Coordinates of N, CA and C in Angstrom, one line a residue:
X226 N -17.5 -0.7 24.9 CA -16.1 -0.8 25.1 C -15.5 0.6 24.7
X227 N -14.7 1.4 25.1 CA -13.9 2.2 25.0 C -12.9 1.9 24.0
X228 N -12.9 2.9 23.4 CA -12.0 2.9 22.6 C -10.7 4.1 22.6
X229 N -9.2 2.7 22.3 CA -8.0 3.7 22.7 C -7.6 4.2 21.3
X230 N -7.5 5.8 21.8 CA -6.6 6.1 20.6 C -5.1 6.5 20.6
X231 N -4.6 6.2 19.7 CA -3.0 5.9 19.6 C -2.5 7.4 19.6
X232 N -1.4 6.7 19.8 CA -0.1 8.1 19.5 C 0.7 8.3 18.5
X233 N 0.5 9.7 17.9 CA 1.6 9.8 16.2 C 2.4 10.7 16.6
X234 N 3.8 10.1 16.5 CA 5.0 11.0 16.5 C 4.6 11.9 15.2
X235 N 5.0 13.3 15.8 CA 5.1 14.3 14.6 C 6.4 14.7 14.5
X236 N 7.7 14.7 15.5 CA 8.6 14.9 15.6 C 9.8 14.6 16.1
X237 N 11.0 15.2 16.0 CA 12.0 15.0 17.2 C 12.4 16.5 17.8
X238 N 13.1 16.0 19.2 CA 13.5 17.2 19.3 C 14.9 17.1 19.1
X239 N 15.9 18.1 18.6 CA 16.7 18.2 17.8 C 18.0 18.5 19.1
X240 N 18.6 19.5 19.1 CA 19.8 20.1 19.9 C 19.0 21.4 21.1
X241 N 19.8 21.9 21.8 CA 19.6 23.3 22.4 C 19.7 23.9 21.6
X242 N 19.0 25.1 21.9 CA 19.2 26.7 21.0 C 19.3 27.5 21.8
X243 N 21.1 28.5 21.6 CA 20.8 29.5 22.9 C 21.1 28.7 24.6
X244 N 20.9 29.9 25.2 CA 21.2 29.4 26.9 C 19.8 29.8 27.2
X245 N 19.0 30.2 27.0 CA 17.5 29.9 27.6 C 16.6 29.0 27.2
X246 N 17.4 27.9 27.0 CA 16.8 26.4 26.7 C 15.7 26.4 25.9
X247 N 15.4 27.3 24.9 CA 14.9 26.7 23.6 C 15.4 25.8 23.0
X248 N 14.5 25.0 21.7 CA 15.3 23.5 21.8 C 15.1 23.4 20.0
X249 N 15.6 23.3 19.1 CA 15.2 23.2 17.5 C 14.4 21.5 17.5
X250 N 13.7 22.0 16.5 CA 12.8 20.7 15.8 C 13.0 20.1 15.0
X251 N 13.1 19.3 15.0 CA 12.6 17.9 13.5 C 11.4 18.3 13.8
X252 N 10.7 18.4 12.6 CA 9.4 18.5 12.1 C 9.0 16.8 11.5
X253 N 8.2 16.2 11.2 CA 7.8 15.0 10.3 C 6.6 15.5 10.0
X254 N 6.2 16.4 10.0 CA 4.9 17.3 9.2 C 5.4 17.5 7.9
X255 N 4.4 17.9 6.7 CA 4.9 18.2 5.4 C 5.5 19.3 5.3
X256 N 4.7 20.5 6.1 CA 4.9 21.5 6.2 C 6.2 22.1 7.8
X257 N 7.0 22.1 7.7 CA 7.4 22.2 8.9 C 6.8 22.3 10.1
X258 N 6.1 23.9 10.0 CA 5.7 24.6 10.9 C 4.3 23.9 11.1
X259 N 3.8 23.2 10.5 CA 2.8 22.7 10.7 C 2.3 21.6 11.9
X260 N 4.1 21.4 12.5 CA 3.9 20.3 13.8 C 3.0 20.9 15.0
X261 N 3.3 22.9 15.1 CA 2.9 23.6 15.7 C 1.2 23.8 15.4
X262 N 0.7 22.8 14.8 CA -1.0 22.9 14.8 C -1.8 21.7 15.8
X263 N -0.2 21.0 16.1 CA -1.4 20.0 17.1 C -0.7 20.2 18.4
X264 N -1.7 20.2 19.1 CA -1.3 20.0 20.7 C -2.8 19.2 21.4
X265 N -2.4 18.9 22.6 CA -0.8 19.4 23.3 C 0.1 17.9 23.2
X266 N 1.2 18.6 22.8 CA 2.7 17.4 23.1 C 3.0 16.9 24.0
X267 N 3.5 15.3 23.5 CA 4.2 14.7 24.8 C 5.2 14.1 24.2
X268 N 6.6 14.9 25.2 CA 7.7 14.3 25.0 C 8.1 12.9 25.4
X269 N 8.7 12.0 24.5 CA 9.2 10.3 25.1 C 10.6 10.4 24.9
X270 N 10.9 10.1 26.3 CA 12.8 10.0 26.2 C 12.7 8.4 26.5
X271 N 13.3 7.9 26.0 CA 13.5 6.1 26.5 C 12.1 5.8 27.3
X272 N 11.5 5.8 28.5 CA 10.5 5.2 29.7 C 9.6 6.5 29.6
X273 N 9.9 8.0 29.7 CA 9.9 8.8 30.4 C 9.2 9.5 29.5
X274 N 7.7 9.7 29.6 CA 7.0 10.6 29.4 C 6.5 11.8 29.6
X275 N 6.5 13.1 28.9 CA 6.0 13.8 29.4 C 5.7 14.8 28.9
X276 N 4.4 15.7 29.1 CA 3.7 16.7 28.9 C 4.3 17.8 28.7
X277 N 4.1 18.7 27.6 CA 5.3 20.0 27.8 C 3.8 21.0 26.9
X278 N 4.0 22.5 27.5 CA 3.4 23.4 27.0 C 4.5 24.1 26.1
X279 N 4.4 24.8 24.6 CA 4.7 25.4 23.9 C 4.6 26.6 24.4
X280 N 5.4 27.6 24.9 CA 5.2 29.1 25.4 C 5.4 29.6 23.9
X281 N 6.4 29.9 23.2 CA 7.0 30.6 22.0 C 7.8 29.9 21.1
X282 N 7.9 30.3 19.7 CA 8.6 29.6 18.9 C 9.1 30.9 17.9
X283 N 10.0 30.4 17.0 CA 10.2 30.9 15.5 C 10.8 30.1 14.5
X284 N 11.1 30.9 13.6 CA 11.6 30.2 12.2 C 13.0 30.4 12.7
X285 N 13.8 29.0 12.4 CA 15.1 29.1 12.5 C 15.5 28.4 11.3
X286 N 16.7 29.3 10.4 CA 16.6 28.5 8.9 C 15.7 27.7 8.3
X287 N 16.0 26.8 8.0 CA 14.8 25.7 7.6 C 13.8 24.9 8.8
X288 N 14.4 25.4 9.7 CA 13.4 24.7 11.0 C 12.9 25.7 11.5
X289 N 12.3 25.2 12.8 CA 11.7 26.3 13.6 C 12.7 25.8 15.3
X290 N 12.3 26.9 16.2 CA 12.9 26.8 17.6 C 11.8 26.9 18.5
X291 N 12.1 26.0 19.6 CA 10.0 26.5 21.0 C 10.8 26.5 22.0
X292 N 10.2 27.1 22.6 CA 10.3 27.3 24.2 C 9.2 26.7 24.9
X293 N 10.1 25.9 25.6 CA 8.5 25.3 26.7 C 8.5 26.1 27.8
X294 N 7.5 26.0 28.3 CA 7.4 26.8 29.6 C 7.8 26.1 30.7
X295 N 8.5 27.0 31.2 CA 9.0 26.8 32.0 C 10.2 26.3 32.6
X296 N 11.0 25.7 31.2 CA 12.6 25.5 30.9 C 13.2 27.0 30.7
X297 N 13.9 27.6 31.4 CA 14.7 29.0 31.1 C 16.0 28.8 30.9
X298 N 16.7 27.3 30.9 CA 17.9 27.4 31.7 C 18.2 25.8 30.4
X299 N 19.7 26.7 29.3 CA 20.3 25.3 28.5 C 20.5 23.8 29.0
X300 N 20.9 24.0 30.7 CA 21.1 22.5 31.2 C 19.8 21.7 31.0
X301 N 19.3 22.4 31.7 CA 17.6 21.4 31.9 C 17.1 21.5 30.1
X302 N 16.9 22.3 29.3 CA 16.5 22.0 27.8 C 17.3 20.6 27.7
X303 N 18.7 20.9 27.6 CA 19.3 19.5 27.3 C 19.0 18.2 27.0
X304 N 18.0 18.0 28.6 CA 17.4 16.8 28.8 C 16.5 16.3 28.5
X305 N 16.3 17.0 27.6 CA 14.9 16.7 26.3 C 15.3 16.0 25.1
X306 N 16.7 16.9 24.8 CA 17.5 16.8 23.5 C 17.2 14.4 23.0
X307 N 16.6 14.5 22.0 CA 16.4 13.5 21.5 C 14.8 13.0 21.6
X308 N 14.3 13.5 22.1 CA 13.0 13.1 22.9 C 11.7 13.1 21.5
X309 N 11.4 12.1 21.7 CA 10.1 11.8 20.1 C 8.9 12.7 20.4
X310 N 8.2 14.1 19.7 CA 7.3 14.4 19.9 C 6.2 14.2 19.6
X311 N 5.0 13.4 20.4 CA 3.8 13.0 20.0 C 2.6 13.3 20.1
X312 N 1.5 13.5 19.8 CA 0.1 14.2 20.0 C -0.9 13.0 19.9
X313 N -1.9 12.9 20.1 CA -3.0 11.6 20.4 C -3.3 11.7 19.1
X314 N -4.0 10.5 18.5 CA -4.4 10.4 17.0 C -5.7 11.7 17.0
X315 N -6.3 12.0 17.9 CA -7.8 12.4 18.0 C -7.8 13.9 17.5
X316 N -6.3 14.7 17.9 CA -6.1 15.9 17.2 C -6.1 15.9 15.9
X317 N -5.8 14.7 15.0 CA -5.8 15.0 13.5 C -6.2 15.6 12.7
X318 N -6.6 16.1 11.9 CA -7.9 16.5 11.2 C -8.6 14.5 10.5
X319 N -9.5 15.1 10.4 CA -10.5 13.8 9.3 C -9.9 14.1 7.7
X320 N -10.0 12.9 7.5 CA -9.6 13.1 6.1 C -10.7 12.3 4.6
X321 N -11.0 13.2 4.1 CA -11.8 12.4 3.2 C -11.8 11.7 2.3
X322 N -12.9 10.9 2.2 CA -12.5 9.3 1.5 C -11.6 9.4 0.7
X323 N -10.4 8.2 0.4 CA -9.8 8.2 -0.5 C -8.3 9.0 -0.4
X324 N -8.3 9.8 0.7 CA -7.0 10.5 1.2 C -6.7 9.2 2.4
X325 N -5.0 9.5 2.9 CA -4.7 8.9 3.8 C -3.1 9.3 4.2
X326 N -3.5 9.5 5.7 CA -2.3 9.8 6.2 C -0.9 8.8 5.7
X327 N 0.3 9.2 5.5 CA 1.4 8.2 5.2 C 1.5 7.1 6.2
X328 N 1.3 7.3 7.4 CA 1.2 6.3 8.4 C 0.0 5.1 8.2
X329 N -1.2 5.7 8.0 CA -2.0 4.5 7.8 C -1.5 3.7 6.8
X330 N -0.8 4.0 5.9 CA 0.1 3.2 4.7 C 0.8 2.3 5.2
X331 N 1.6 2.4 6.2 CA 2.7 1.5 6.7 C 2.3 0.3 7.3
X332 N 2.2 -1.3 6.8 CA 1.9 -2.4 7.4 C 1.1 -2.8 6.4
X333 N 0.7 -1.8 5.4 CA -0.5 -2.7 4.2 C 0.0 -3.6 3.5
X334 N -0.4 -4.7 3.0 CA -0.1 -5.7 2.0 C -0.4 -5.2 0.5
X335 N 1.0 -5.3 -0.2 CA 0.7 -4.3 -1.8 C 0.8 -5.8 -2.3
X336 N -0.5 -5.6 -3.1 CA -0.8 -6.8 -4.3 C -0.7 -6.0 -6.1
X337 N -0.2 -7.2 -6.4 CA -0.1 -6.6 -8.4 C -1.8 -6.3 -8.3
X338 N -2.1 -5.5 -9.3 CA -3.3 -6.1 -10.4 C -3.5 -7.2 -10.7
X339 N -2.7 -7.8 -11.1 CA -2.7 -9.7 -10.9 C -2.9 -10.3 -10.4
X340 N -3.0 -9.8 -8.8 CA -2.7 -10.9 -7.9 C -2.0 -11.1 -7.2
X341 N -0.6 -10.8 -7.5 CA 0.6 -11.2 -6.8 C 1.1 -10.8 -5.7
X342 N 1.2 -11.3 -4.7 CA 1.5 -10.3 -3.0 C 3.0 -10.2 -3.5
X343 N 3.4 -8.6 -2.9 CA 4.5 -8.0 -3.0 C 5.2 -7.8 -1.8
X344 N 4.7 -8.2 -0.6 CA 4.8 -8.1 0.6 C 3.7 -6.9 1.6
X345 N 4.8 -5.8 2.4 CA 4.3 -5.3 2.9 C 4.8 -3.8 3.1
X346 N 4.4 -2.8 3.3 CA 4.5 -1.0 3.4 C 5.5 -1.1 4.4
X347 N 6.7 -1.3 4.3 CA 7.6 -0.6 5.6 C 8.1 0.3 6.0
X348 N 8.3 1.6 4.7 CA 8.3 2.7 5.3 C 8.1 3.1 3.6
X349 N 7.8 4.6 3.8 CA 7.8 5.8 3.0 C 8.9 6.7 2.8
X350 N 9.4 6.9 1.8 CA 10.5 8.0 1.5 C 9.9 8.3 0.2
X351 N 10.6 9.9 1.2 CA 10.3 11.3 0.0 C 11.4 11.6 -0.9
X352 N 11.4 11.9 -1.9 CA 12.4 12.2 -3.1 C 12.4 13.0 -3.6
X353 N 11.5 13.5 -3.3 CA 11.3 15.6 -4.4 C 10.5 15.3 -5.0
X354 N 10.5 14.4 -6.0 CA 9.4 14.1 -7.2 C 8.8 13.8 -6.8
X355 N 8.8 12.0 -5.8 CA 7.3 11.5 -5.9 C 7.9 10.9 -4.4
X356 N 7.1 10.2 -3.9 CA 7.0 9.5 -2.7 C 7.0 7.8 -2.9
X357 N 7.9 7.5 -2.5 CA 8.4 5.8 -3.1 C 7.6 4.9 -1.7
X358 N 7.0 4.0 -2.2 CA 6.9 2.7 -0.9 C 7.8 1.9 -1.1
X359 N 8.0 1.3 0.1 CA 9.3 0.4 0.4 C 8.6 -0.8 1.0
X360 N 8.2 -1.6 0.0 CA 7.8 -2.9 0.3 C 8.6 -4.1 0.4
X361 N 8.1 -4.5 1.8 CA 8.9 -5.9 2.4 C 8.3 -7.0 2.0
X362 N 9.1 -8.0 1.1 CA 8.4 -9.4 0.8 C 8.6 -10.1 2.1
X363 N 7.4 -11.1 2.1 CA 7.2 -12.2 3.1 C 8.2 -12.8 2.9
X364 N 8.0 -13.5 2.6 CA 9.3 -14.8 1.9 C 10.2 -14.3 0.7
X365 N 11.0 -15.2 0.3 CA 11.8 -15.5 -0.7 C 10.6 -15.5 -2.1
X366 N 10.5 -14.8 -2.7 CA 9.3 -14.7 -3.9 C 9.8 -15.4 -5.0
X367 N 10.6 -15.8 -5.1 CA 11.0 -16.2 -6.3 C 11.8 -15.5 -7.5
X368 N 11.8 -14.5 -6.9 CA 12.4 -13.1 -8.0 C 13.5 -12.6 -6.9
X369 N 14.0 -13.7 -5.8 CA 15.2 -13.0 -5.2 C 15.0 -11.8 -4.9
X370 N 14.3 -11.3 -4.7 CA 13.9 -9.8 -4.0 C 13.6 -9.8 -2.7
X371 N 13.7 -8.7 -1.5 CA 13.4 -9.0 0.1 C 12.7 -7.7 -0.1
X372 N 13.2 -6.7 -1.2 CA 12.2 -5.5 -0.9 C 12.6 -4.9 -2.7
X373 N 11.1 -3.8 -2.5 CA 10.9 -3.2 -3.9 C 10.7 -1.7 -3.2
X374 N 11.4 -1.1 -4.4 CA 10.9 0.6 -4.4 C 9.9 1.0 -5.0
X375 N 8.6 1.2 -4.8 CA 7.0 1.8 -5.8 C 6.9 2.8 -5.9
X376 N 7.2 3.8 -7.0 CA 6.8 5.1 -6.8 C 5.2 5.3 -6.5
X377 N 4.9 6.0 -5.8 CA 3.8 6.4 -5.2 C 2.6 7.2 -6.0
X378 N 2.4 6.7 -7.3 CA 1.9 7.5 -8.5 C 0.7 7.1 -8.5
X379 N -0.2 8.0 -7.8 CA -1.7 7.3 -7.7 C -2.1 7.4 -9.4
X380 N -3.3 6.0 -9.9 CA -3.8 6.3 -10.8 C -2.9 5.3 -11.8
X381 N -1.5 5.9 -11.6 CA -0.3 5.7 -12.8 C 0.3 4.4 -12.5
X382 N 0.8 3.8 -10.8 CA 1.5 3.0 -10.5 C 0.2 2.2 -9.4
X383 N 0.3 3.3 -8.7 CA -0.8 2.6 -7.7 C -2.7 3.0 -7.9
X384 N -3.0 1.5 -8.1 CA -4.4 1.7 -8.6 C -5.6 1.8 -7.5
X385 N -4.9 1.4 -6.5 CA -6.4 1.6 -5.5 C -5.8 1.5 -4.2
X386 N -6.1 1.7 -2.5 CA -5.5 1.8 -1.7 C -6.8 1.4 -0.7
X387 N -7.3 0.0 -0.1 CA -8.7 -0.4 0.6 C -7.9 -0.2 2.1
X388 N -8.4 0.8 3.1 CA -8.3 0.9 4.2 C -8.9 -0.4 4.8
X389 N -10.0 -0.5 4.6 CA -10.8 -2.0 5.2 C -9.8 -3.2 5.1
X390 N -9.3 -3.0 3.9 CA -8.6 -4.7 3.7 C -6.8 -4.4 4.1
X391 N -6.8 -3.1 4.4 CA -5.6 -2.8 4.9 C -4.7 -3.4 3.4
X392 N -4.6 -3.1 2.2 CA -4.2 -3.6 1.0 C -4.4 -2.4 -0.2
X393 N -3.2 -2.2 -0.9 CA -2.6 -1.6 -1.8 C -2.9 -2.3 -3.2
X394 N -3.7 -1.9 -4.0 CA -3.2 -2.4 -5.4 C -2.1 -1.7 -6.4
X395 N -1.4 -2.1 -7.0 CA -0.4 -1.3 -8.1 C 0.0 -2.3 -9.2
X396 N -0.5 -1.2 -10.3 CA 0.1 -2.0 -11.6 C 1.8 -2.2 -11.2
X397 N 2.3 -3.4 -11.2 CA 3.5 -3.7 -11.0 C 4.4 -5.0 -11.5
X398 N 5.4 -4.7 -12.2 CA 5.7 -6.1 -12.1 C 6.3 -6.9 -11.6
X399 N 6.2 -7.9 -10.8 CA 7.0 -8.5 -9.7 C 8.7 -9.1 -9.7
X400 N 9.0 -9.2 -11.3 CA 10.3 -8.9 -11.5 C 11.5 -8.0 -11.3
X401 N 10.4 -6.8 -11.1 CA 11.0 -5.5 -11.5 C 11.2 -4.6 -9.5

């Protein structure tokens, strides 16, 4: 059986830049410039997919700007404006044991050390200091809670992270 591999948004595309339809980036890389290490891109507008080559880029303030090839002209860039940019899982790099991309995070079930299901990874947010999970309880837990903030402190909050069982351990307490 063949095996499919998925698609990871690395970004968005932001506004026009200029009248020769360069277009600024949302990056979702750590590194900004780093979205520019995987190719090749595909743009998703709503249905509408599609392939774009990177001709040129630069640093624009905190972001960067690209030129696809073959867009010369602000109207036609436009029509990109919002468009999610994605690359096949396959470009990733490998990561070794015990590392994990923030995305394989999202959908795990976080258990106390005790035991206690805390629900599930719904998303990740960055803070400067540390990286918080935003766990969704299943149900009504009993502590009136629908979601908890974890800071993301390997070692210190979170004790172990099993890919196989798709499950988060963290010293936590379910009150809190």
């Amino acid at each position: 059986m063949e095996e499919i591999n998925k698609e990871v948004i690395l970004g968005k595309v932001g506004a026009v830049y200029g009248i020769k339809g360069w277009l600024k980036i949302h990056s979702f890389t750590d590194e900004t410039e780093a979205i520019l290490d995987y190719f090749p891109w595909s743009l998703k507008l709503g249905n509408k997919i599609q392939s774009v080559e990177i001709s040129d880029w630069r640093k624009h303030n905190n972001g960067i700007v690209v030129h696809v090839s073959g867009i010369d002209d602000r109207d036609v860039a436009q029509k990109l404006v919002g468009s999610e940019i994605f690359v096949n899982e396959s470009v990733l790099a490998e990561l070794p044991d015990g590392e994990f991309y923030w995305r394989d995070l999202i959908g795990m079930t976080v258990v106390t050390d005790k035991g206690y299901d805390l629900g599930q990874v719904s998303e990740i947010l960055e803070t400067g200091a540390n990286d918080v999970l935003v766990v969704k309880a299943n149900r009504n837990d009993g502590f009136g809670q629908k979601e908890r903030l974890i800071p993301y402190l390997f070692e210190q909050v979170v004790k172990s992270v099993s890919a196989e069982n798709k499950q988060i351990c963290v010293d936590w307490d379910p009150g809190f």
